[in-house]
Amino acid sequence: MDFKGSDTIPGPRAEDQLPHTAQSAAKIVIVGGFGVGKTTMVGSVSEITPLTTEETMTQAGIGVDDNFGSASKTATTVAMDFGRISITDQLVLYLFGTPGQQRFWFLWNGLFEGALGAVVLVDTRRLEVSFDVMGRLEERGVPFVVAVNSFPDAPRYDLEELRTALDLTPDIPIMECDVRRRASSRDVLMTLMRFLHSLAMTGSLT
Amino acid sequence: MTPPQRQRRDPTPESPPPQEGEGKVRNPERMYVVAGPDGERAELDLVTLIVARAEDPPPSASPEQAALLRLCAAPLSVAELSAYLHLPFSAMGVLLTELLTAELVQARAPIVRQSRTDRSLLEAVMNGLQRL
Ligand SMILES: Nc1nc2c(ncn2[C@@H]2O[C@H](COP(=O)(O)OP(=O)(O)O)[C@@H](O)[C@H]2O)c(=O)[nH]1
Ligand SMILES: [Mg+2]
C-alpha cells in the first residue's frame, strides 16, 4: 500500500462525522445470498453512503499434499458493505450486509457473536440459498427475523406457507419487504428490535 | 407450486471452530488490541469506535499512522477506518495496537449481544429508527 499521499485520503464528509459524544456502537447483520438486496437495504436506511470493508482469505487448495506453502494457496478478497444510523448523541448502530456463506463470517472477528441480531433476506426464486445461513444462526444462538424481498418475477407464497417451508418457530417474525424503500427497510429493522425486546422480556435468549 | 423445505437446527453447546481448509485470516492473533487503562488486551471489533487523542499527528507518526489519526479526529468505527484506508480489517489490529500503546488514540468498546440484552438499549434503538 502506498501511503505517500496520506494527506489526500478522503475521510468522512464534515456532515458525516460522528459527534465527540458518541460513546459506543452496536451492530446488526443483514445476511443472504448474492443479489438478494443486502446492499440495497443497507443503503436505504444508512445516513452515510455505504462503505466497504474487505478481508483477505487464503483458501487452502483441495487435497492432502498441501504443505508446499503459498503455491497451493489462493487469496480471495471478501467484501462487506455497511452503513450507519445515529441513534442518539451517544449511541450508533451499524448495519453489515454479509455474504451468506458461513466460511466468510469468521474473517471479521465477532461479526455474528457480537451482533444484536440478524435479518435473513430471502428471495423466493432461490429460497434454499438461505437454508444454511438460518441453520448456522440457530446453531450459534443468534436471534434473527426473516424478510422476504419481493422481486416482480418471484413466486408468491403466503407467509404462513413460507414459515412452514422455512421451519421457523412460531415466535420468529417473517415479513415481506421492498428494501429499495427506506420505510420498508426500517420496518424490518423495527421488527427485529421488537423481537429482540420480546426475547429480553421472556429471557428465552440463552 | 410448493416451496422447498428446510429443517430447523438446534443450538450447539459451543459454536464449532471453522473447519480445516475453509479459509484462514492472516495473523489472527493481531485481532486483539491493547485497550483500557490497565493495558489489557481487548478484542478489536468492527464497531469499536476510535478517537484521536490529539488534534495533529505527532511528527514521529508514520504516513499510515498519520492518515489514520487524521481520519479519527472525530470518533470513527474500525470498519469505517478500514474502508477509508483501503486496508483489510485484520491489518487494522496492527496499526491500532501501535497507536493505542503510544496513547495516540482512544478505543470505545462496542455494545455486544449478551444473554439478556439491555431492554433500555433496544428501546433507544427503536426510538432512533422511528425518527428515520
Ligand atoms: N424489484 C426489486 N429489486 C430489488 C429489490 N432489492 C434489490 N433489488 C435489486 O436487486 C439487485 C441486487 O441487489 P443488491 O442490494 O446489490 O444485492 P446484494 O448482493 O444482496 O447486496 C439490484 O439491482 C437491486 O436494485 C427489491 O426489493 N425489489
Ligand atoms: Mg452487495
Tab-separated table of C-alpha atoms and ligand atoms in Angstrom:
chain	number	residue	atom	x	y	z
A	1	MET	CA	0.000	0.000	0.000
A	2	ASP	CA	1.294	3.418	-0.912
A	3	PHE	CA	0.751	5.930	1.832
A	4	LYS	CA	2.740	8.779	0.342
A	5	GLY	CA	-0.478	10.591	-0.383
A	6	SER	CA	-1.887	10.211	3.113
A	7	ASP	CA	-2.915	13.861	3.179
A	8	THR	CA	-5.339	13.182	0.403
A	9	ILE	CA	-7.059	10.099	1.798
A	10	PRO	CA	-10.696	11.132	1.720
A	11	GLY	CA	-12.375	10.666	5.060
A	12	PRO	CA	-15.973	11.239	6.054
A	13	ARG	CA	-17.550	14.457	4.847
A	14	ALA	CA	-17.964	17.033	7.606
A	15	GLU	CA	-21.682	16.284	7.860
A	16	ASP	CA	-20.925	12.557	8.150
A	17	GLN	CA	-18.737	12.906	11.227
A	18	LEU	CA	-19.971	11.445	14.468
A	19	PRO	CA	-20.188	13.805	17.448
A	20	HIS	CA	-17.449	13.520	20.080
A	21	THR	CA	-20.131	12.339	22.488
A	22	ALA	CA	-20.501	9.044	20.543
A	23	GLN	CA	-19.678	6.515	23.269
A	24	SER	CA	-20.457	3.128	21.799
A	25	ALA	CA	-21.767	1.329	18.763
A	26	ALA	CA	-23.819	-1.799	18.201
A	27	LYS	CA	-24.242	-3.826	15.043
A	28	ILE	CA	-26.892	-5.702	13.131
A	29	VAL	CA	-26.135	-8.144	10.353
A	30	ILE	CA	-28.130	-8.459	7.135
A	31	VAL	CA	-27.375	-11.803	5.615
A	32	GLY	CA	-28.484	-13.508	2.440
A	33	GLY	CA	-27.430	-14.828	-0.929
A	34	PHE	CA	-25.877	-12.874	-3.764
A	35	GLY	CA	-28.255	-10.344	-5.292
A	36	VAL	CA	-30.950	-10.683	-2.649
A	37	GLY	CA	-30.830	-6.965	-1.786
A	38	LYS	CA	-28.413	-6.659	1.176
A	39	THR	CA	-26.537	-3.643	-0.172
A	40	THR	CA	-29.797	-2.031	-1.254
A	41	MET	CA	-31.194	-2.414	2.251
A	42	VAL	CA	-28.065	-1.010	3.904
A	43	GLY	CA	-28.158	1.956	1.515
A	44	SER	CA	-31.840	2.687	2.007
A	45	VAL	CA	-31.555	3.251	5.768
A	46	SER	CA	-27.952	4.408	6.181
A	47	GLU	CA	-27.149	8.046	6.971
A	48	ILE	CA	-23.843	7.670	5.118
A	49	THR	CA	-23.194	6.367	1.622
A	50	PRO	CA	-22.496	2.668	2.215
A	51	LEU	CA	-18.830	1.824	2.654
A	52	THR	CA	-16.979	-1.416	2.060
A	53	THR	CA	-14.586	-3.262	4.320
A	54	GLU	CA	-12.536	-6.062	2.875
A	55	GLU	CA	-10.744	-9.060	4.187
A	56	THR	CA	-8.385	-11.453	2.512
A	57	MET	CA	-8.943	-15.130	2.860
A	58	THR	CA	-6.269	-17.616	1.973
A	59	GLN	CA	-8.002	-20.673	0.681
A	60	ALA	CA	-6.103	-23.877	1.097
A	61	GLY	CA	-6.073	-25.953	-2.063
A	62	ILE	CA	-8.106	-29.120	-2.127
A	63	GLY	CA	-6.173	-32.294	-1.489
A	64	VAL	CA	-3.810	-33.738	1.062
A	65	ASP	CA	-0.399	-32.683	-0.217
A	66	ASP	CA	-0.984	-29.101	0.732
A	67	ASN	CA	2.196	-28.347	2.603
A	68	PHE	CA	4.106	-26.784	-0.229
A	69	GLY	CA	3.424	-23.297	1.005
A	70	SER	CA	1.904	-20.462	-0.931
A	71	ALA	CA	1.984	-22.243	-4.267
A	72	SER	CA	-1.046	-24.309	-3.305
A	73	LYS	CA	-2.992	-21.414	-1.830
A	74	THR	CA	-5.056	-18.712	-3.430
A	75	ALA	CA	-6.104	-15.472	-1.816
A	76	THR	CA	-9.718	-14.419	-2.102
A	77	THR	CA	-10.952	-10.985	-1.196
A	78	VAL	CA	-14.278	-10.872	0.545
A	79	ALA	CA	-16.111	-7.571	0.751
A	80	MET	CA	-18.813	-6.470	3.089
A	81	ASP	CA	-20.926	-3.344	2.649
A	82	PHE	CA	-22.049	-1.438	5.671
A	83	GLY	CA	-23.951	1.638	6.701
A	84	ARG	CA	-24.635	3.625	9.823
A	85	ILE	CA	-27.561	5.086	11.760
A	86	SER	CA	-27.004	7.527	14.634
A	87	ILE	CA	-29.454	6.555	17.356
A	88	THR	CA	-28.572	9.214	19.952
A	89	ASP	CA	-25.608	11.504	20.582
A	90	GLN	CA	-24.030	8.605	22.449
A	91	LEU	CA	-25.161	5.557	20.506
A	92	VAL	CA	-24.535	4.483	16.908
A	93	LEU	CA	-25.958	1.498	15.044
A	94	TYR	CA	-24.069	-0.155	12.190
A	95	LEU	CA	-25.600	-2.459	9.587
A	96	PHE	CA	-23.445	-5.008	7.821
A	97	GLY	CA	-24.547	-6.749	4.636
A	98	THR	CA	-22.824	-10.113	4.783
A	99	PRO	CA	-22.466	-12.916	2.255
A	100	GLY	CA	-24.450	-15.982	3.236
A	101	GLN	CA	-21.582	-18.455	3.189
A	102	GLN	CA	-20.505	-19.185	6.718
A	103	ARG	CA	-16.862	-19.622	5.746
A	104	PHE	CA	-16.661	-15.856	5.303
A	105	TRP	CA	-18.054	-14.935	8.682
A	106	PHE	CA	-15.112	-15.622	10.914
A	107	LEU	CA	-12.970	-13.305	8.797
A	108	TRP	CA	-14.468	-10.492	10.798
A	109	ASN	CA	-13.991	-11.061	14.476
A	110	GLY	CA	-17.238	-11.301	16.398
A	111	LEU	CA	-19.366	-10.279	13.441
A	112	PHE	CA	-22.199	-12.591	14.428
A	113	GLU	CA	-21.264	-13.280	18.034
A	114	GLY	CA	-21.404	-9.609	18.899
A	115	ALA	CA	-24.333	-8.570	16.692
A	116	LEU	CA	-27.574	-7.693	18.452
A	117	GLY	CA	-29.364	-9.829	15.879
A	118	ALA	CA	-29.667	-10.615	12.200
A	119	VAL	CA	-32.037	-10.067	9.297
A	120	VAL	CA	-32.135	-13.018	6.895
A	121	LEU	CA	-33.132	-11.645	3.490
A	122	VAL	CA	-34.693	-14.249	1.234
A	123	ASP	CA	-35.690	-14.351	-2.408
A	124	THR	CA	-38.455	-16.847	-3.158
A	125	ARG	CA	-36.857	-17.658	-6.516
A	126	ARG	CA	-33.951	-19.178	-4.596
A	127	LEU	CA	-35.309	-19.943	-1.178
A	128	GLU	CA	-32.892	-22.812	-0.494
A	129	VAL	CA	-29.914	-20.405	-0.707
A	130	SER	CA	-30.888	-19.150	2.761
A	131	PHE	CA	-31.335	-22.555	4.412
A	132	ASP	CA	-27.764	-22.990	5.516
A	133	VAL	CA	-27.395	-19.492	6.908
A	134	MET	CA	-30.521	-19.871	9.045
A	135	GLY	CA	-29.228	-23.169	10.405
A	136	ARG	CA	-25.915	-21.576	11.291
A	137	LEU	CA	-27.638	-18.738	13.122
A	138	GLU	CA	-29.758	-21.249	15.047
A	139	GLU	CA	-26.667	-23.241	15.988
A	140	ARG	CA	-24.914	-20.133	17.224
A	141	GLY	CA	-27.965	-18.809	19.036
A	142	VAL	CA	-28.074	-15.580	17.018
A	143	PRO	CA	-31.652	-14.242	17.029
A	144	PHE	CA	-32.963	-13.430	13.560
A	145	VAL	CA	-36.052	-12.352	11.639
A	146	VAL	CA	-36.841	-13.315	8.053
A	147	ALA	CA	-37.575	-10.654	5.444
A	148	VAL	CA	-38.846	-11.720	2.028
A	149	ASN	CA	-37.609	-9.270	-0.573
A	150	SER	CA	-40.293	-9.312	-3.252
A	151	PHE	CA	-38.939	-9.349	-6.769
A	152	PRO	CA	-41.537	-8.930	-9.535
A	153	ASP	CA	-40.970	-12.311	-11.205
A	154	ALA	CA	-40.583	-14.246	-7.951
A	155	PRO	CA	-43.104	-16.934	-6.976
A	156	ARG	CA	-45.618	-15.640	-4.452
A	157	TYR	CA	-46.196	-17.696	-1.323
A	158	ASP	CA	-48.326	-16.943	1.607
A	159	LEU	CA	-46.230	-16.076	4.662
A	160	GLU	CA	-47.558	-18.985	6.702
A	161	GLU	CA	-46.645	-21.342	3.877
A	162	LEU	CA	-43.148	-19.856	3.922
A	163	ARG	CA	-42.936	-20.153	7.697
A	164	THR	CA	-43.674	-23.850	7.357
A	165	ALA	CA	-41.229	-24.292	4.486
A	166	LEU	CA	-38.502	-22.490	6.429
A	167	ASP	CA	-39.384	-24.481	9.569
A	168	LEU	CA	-39.441	-21.310	11.680
A	169	THR	CA	-40.580	-21.490	15.284
A	170	PRO	CA	-43.847	-19.571	15.772
A	171	ASP	CA	-42.123	-16.675	17.552
A	172	ILE	CA	-39.725	-15.802	14.722
A	173	PRO	CA	-41.139	-12.878	12.724
A	174	ILE	CA	-41.408	-13.254	8.948
A	175	MET	CA	-42.463	-10.375	6.730
A	176	GLU	CA	-42.457	-9.124	3.162
A	177	CYS	CA	-40.436	-6.081	2.243
A	178	ASP	CA	-39.163	-3.943	-0.588
A	179	VAL	CA	-35.710	-2.953	0.576
A	180	ARG	CA	-35.467	-0.223	-2.044
A	181	ARG	CA	-37.861	1.727	0.162
A	182	ARG	CA	-36.470	3.241	3.336
A	183	ALA	CA	-39.751	2.845	5.227
A	184	SER	CA	-39.905	-0.832	4.359
A	185	SER	CA	-36.296	-1.461	5.409
A	186	ARG	CA	-36.902	0.451	8.606
A	187	ASP	CA	-39.972	-1.719	9.337
A	188	VAL	CA	-37.793	-4.814	9.013
A	189	LEU	CA	-35.286	-3.390	11.487
A	190	MET	CA	-38.089	-2.376	13.856
A	191	THR	CA	-39.464	-5.904	13.690
A	192	LEU	CA	-36.044	-7.270	14.605
A	193	MET	CA	-35.721	-4.856	17.537
A	194	ARG	CA	-39.210	-5.717	18.814
A	195	PHE	CA	-38.341	-9.399	18.550
A	196	LEU	CA	-35.109	-8.873	20.498
A	197	HIS	CA	-37.069	-6.881	23.049
A	198	SER	CA	-39.562	-9.707	23.495
A	199	LEU	CA	-36.681	-12.151	23.958
A	200	ALA	CA	-35.173	-9.867	26.581
A	201	MET	CA	-38.562	-9.763	28.342
A	202	THR	CA	-39.010	-13.523	28.473
A	203	GLY	CA	-35.328	-14.214	28.985
A	204	SER	CA	-35.546	-17.024	26.461
A	205	LEU	CA	-32.314	-15.920	24.867
A	206	THR	CA	-29.633	-18.228	26.111
B	1	MET	CA	-46.198	-24.676	-6.513
B	2	THR	CA	-44.743	-25.629	-3.157
B	3	PRO	CA	-41.586	-24.067	-1.776
B	4	PRO	CA	-38.557	-26.236	-0.912
B	5	GLN	CA	-38.475	-27.480	2.672
B	6	ARG	CA	-35.870	-26.608	5.300
B	7	GLN	CA	-35.190	-28.298	8.607
B	8	ARG	CA	-34.567	-26.233	11.708
B	9	ARG	CA	-31.338	-26.800	13.662
B	10	ASP	CA	-30.692	-26.819	17.384
B	11	PRO	CA	-28.230	-24.557	19.131
B	12	THR	CA	-24.870	-26.249	19.569
B	13	PRO	CA	-23.412	-26.012	23.102
B	14	GLU	CA	-20.281	-24.439	21.730
B	15	SER	CA	-20.044	-22.934	18.280
B	16	PRO	CA	-17.828	-25.181	16.156
B	17	PRO	CA	-14.472	-23.760	15.089
B	18	PRO	CA	-14.097	-23.124	11.372
B	19	GLN	CA	-13.291	-26.279	9.500
B	20	GLU	CA	-9.827	-27.053	8.262
B	21	GLY	CA	-9.177	-25.532	4.891
B	22	GLU	CA	-12.245	-23.324	4.940
B	23	GLY	CA	-10.038	-20.274	4.915
B	24	LYS	CA	-7.796	-18.522	7.362
B	25	VAL	CA	-7.257	-14.958	8.411
B	26	ARG	CA	-3.689	-13.840	8.243
B	27	ASN	CA	-2.335	-13.134	11.708
B	28	PRO	CA	-5.486	-13.772	13.712
B	29	GLU	CA	-3.540	-13.050	16.915
B	30	ARG	CA	-3.386	-9.444	15.809
B	31	MET	CA	-7.132	-9.079	16.053
B	32	TYR	CA	-6.554	-8.048	19.633
B	33	VAL	CA	-5.642	-4.545	20.611
B	34	VAL	CA	-4.378	-3.141	23.856
B	35	ALA	CA	-7.152	-1.091	25.370
B	36	GLY	CA	-8.122	0.336	28.699
B	37	PRO	CA	-6.069	1.913	31.475
B	38	ASP	CA	-4.653	-1.419	32.681
B	39	GLY	CA	-3.324	-2.216	29.244
B	40	GLU	CA	-5.477	-5.327	28.996
B	41	ARG	CA	-5.975	-6.915	25.616
B	42	ALA	CA	-9.406	-6.312	24.212
B	43	GLU	CA	-10.919	-7.815	21.117
B	44	LEU	CA	-10.938	-5.418	18.230
B	45	ASP	CA	-14.455	-5.240	16.887
B	46	LEU	CA	-15.690	-3.820	13.595
B	47	VAL	CA	-17.644	-1.246	15.571
B	48	THR	CA	-15.101	-0.341	18.211
B	49	LEU	CA	-15.018	3.475	17.995
B	50	ILE	CA	-11.591	5.044	17.625
B	51	VAL	CA	-10.842	8.679	18.513
B	52	ALA	CA	-7.547	10.555	18.167
B	53	ARG	CA	-6.307	11.981	21.458
B	54	ALA	CA	-4.548	14.991	19.948
B	55	GLU	CA	-5.521	17.386	17.195
B	56	ASP	CA	-2.481	16.779	14.994
B	57	PRO	CA	-0.459	13.610	14.421
B	58	PRO	CA	2.996	13.829	16.027
B	59	PRO	CA	5.950	14.260	13.636
B	60	SER	CA	7.104	10.756	14.591
B	61	ALA	CA	3.951	9.165	13.179
B	62	SER	CA	4.340	7.048	10.043
B	63	PRO	CA	2.324	8.156	6.997
B	64	GLU	CA	-0.052	5.274	7.655
B	65	GLN	CA	-0.496	6.273	11.303
B	66	ALA	CA	-0.888	9.936	10.368
B	67	ALA	CA	-3.591	9.055	7.855
B	68	LEU	CA	-5.483	7.091	10.489
B	69	LEU	CA	-5.105	9.824	13.104
B	70	ARG	CA	-6.482	12.438	10.718
B	71	LEU	CA	-9.454	10.232	9.932
B	72	CYS	CA	-10.420	9.765	13.555
B	73	ALA	CA	-10.270	13.377	14.676
B	74	ALA	CA	-13.942	12.628	15.391
B	75	PRO	CA	-14.967	9.112	16.542
B	76	LEU	CA	-14.933	6.559	13.745
B	77	SER	CA	-15.535	2.809	13.749
B	78	VAL	CA	-12.784	0.359	12.856
B	79	ALA	CA	-14.928	-0.693	9.884
B	80	GLU	CA	-15.011	2.878	8.567
B	81	LEU	CA	-11.260	3.276	9.101
B	82	SER	CA	-10.695	0.050	7.178
B	83	ALA	CA	-12.906	1.325	4.346
B	84	TYR	CA	-11.328	4.780	4.081
B	85	LEU	CA	-7.760	3.463	4.395
B	86	HIS	CA	-8.432	0.583	1.981
B	87	LEU	CA	-6.879	-1.771	4.491
B	88	PRO	CA	-8.248	-5.196	5.345
B	89	PHE	CA	-9.825	-5.485	8.764
B	90	SER	CA	-7.025	-7.758	10.002
B	91	ALA	CA	-4.441	-5.070	9.209
B	92	MET	CA	-6.282	-2.604	11.437
B	93	GLY	CA	-5.292	-4.536	14.547
B	94	VAL	CA	-1.583	-3.978	13.937
B	95	LEU	CA	-1.981	-0.302	13.255
B	96	LEU	CA	-4.317	0.330	16.159
B	97	THR	CA	-2.229	-1.620	18.657
B	98	GLU	CA	0.692	0.705	17.927
B	99	LEU	CA	-1.455	3.805	18.276
B	100	LEU	CA	-3.181	2.618	21.444
B	101	THR	CA	0.149	1.713	23.027
B	102	ALA	CA	1.521	5.148	22.129
B	103	GLU	CA	-1.667	6.640	23.634
B	104	LEU	CA	-2.390	8.478	20.409
B	105	VAL	CA	-5.910	7.111	20.127
B	106	GLN	CA	-8.672	6.029	22.444
B	107	ALA	CA	-10.861	2.976	21.819
B	108	ARG	CA	-14.518	2.936	22.857
B	109	ALA	CA	-15.798	-0.604	23.316
B	110	PRO	CA	-18.819	-1.778	21.329
B	111	ILE	CA	-22.131	-2.993	22.691
B	112	VAL	CA	-22.267	-6.721	22.074
B	113	ARG	CA	-25.128	-9.149	22.373
B	114	GLN	CA	-25.481	-10.646	25.792
B	115	SER	CA	-27.601	-13.404	27.223
B	116	ARG	CA	-30.013	-10.691	28.240
B	117	THR	CA	-29.729	-7.684	26.001
B	118	ASP	CA	-30.403	-4.482	27.890
B	119	ARG	CA	-34.027	-3.542	27.190
B	120	SER	CA	-33.429	0.185	27.516
B	121	LEU	CA	-30.802	-0.106	24.775
B	122	LEU	CA	-33.308	-1.823	22.470
B	123	GLU	CA	-35.882	0.831	23.294
B	124	ALA	CA	-33.405	3.577	22.433
B	125	VAL	CA	-32.682	1.897	19.091
B	126	MET	CA	-36.413	1.627	18.338
B	127	ASN	CA	-36.886	5.313	19.116
B	128	GLY	CA	-33.968	6.146	16.862
B	129	LEU	CA	-35.333	4.051	13.991
B	130	GLN	CA	-38.736	5.668	14.381
B	131	ARG	CA	-37.153	9.022	13.566
B	132	LEU	CA	-35.609	7.754	10.312
C	1	LIG	N1	-37.618	-5.461	-7.713
C	1	LIG	C1	-36.780	-5.363	-6.697
C	1	LIG	N2	-35.457	-5.275	-6.959
C	1	LIG	C2	-34.596	-5.181	-5.917
C	1	LIG	C3	-35.068	-5.177	-4.588
C	1	LIG	N3	-33.997	-5.113	-3.770
C	1	LIG	C4	-32.917	-5.093	-4.539
C	1	LIG	N4	-33.265	-5.113	-5.849
C	1	LIG	C5	-32.330	-5.108	-6.963
C	1	LIG	O1	-31.605	-6.342	-6.947
C	1	LIG	C6	-30.252	-6.119	-7.325
C	1	LIG	C7	-29.293	-6.713	-6.311
C	1	LIG	O2	-29.380	-6.011	-5.088
C	1	LIG	P1	-28.144	-5.845	-4.087
C	1	LIG	O3	-28.609	-4.970	-2.975
C	1	LIG	O4	-26.924	-5.421	-4.809
C	1	LIG	O5	-27.935	-7.337	-3.577
C	1	LIG	P2	-26.810	-7.969	-2.629
C	1	LIG	O6	-25.931	-8.797	-3.491
C	1	LIG	O7	-27.566	-8.825	-1.658
C	1	LIG	O8	-26.085	-6.853	-1.945
C	1	LIG	C8	-30.079	-4.625	-7.508
C	1	LIG	O9	-30.100	-4.355	-8.883
C	1	LIG	C9	-31.278	-4.042	-6.813
C	1	LIG	O10	-31.702	-2.835	-7.413
C	1	LIG	C10	-36.498	-5.239	-4.367
C	1	LIG	O11	-36.979	-5.225	-3.242
C	1	LIG	N5	-37.286	-5.326	-5.455
C	2	MG	MG	-23.988	-6.457	-2.050
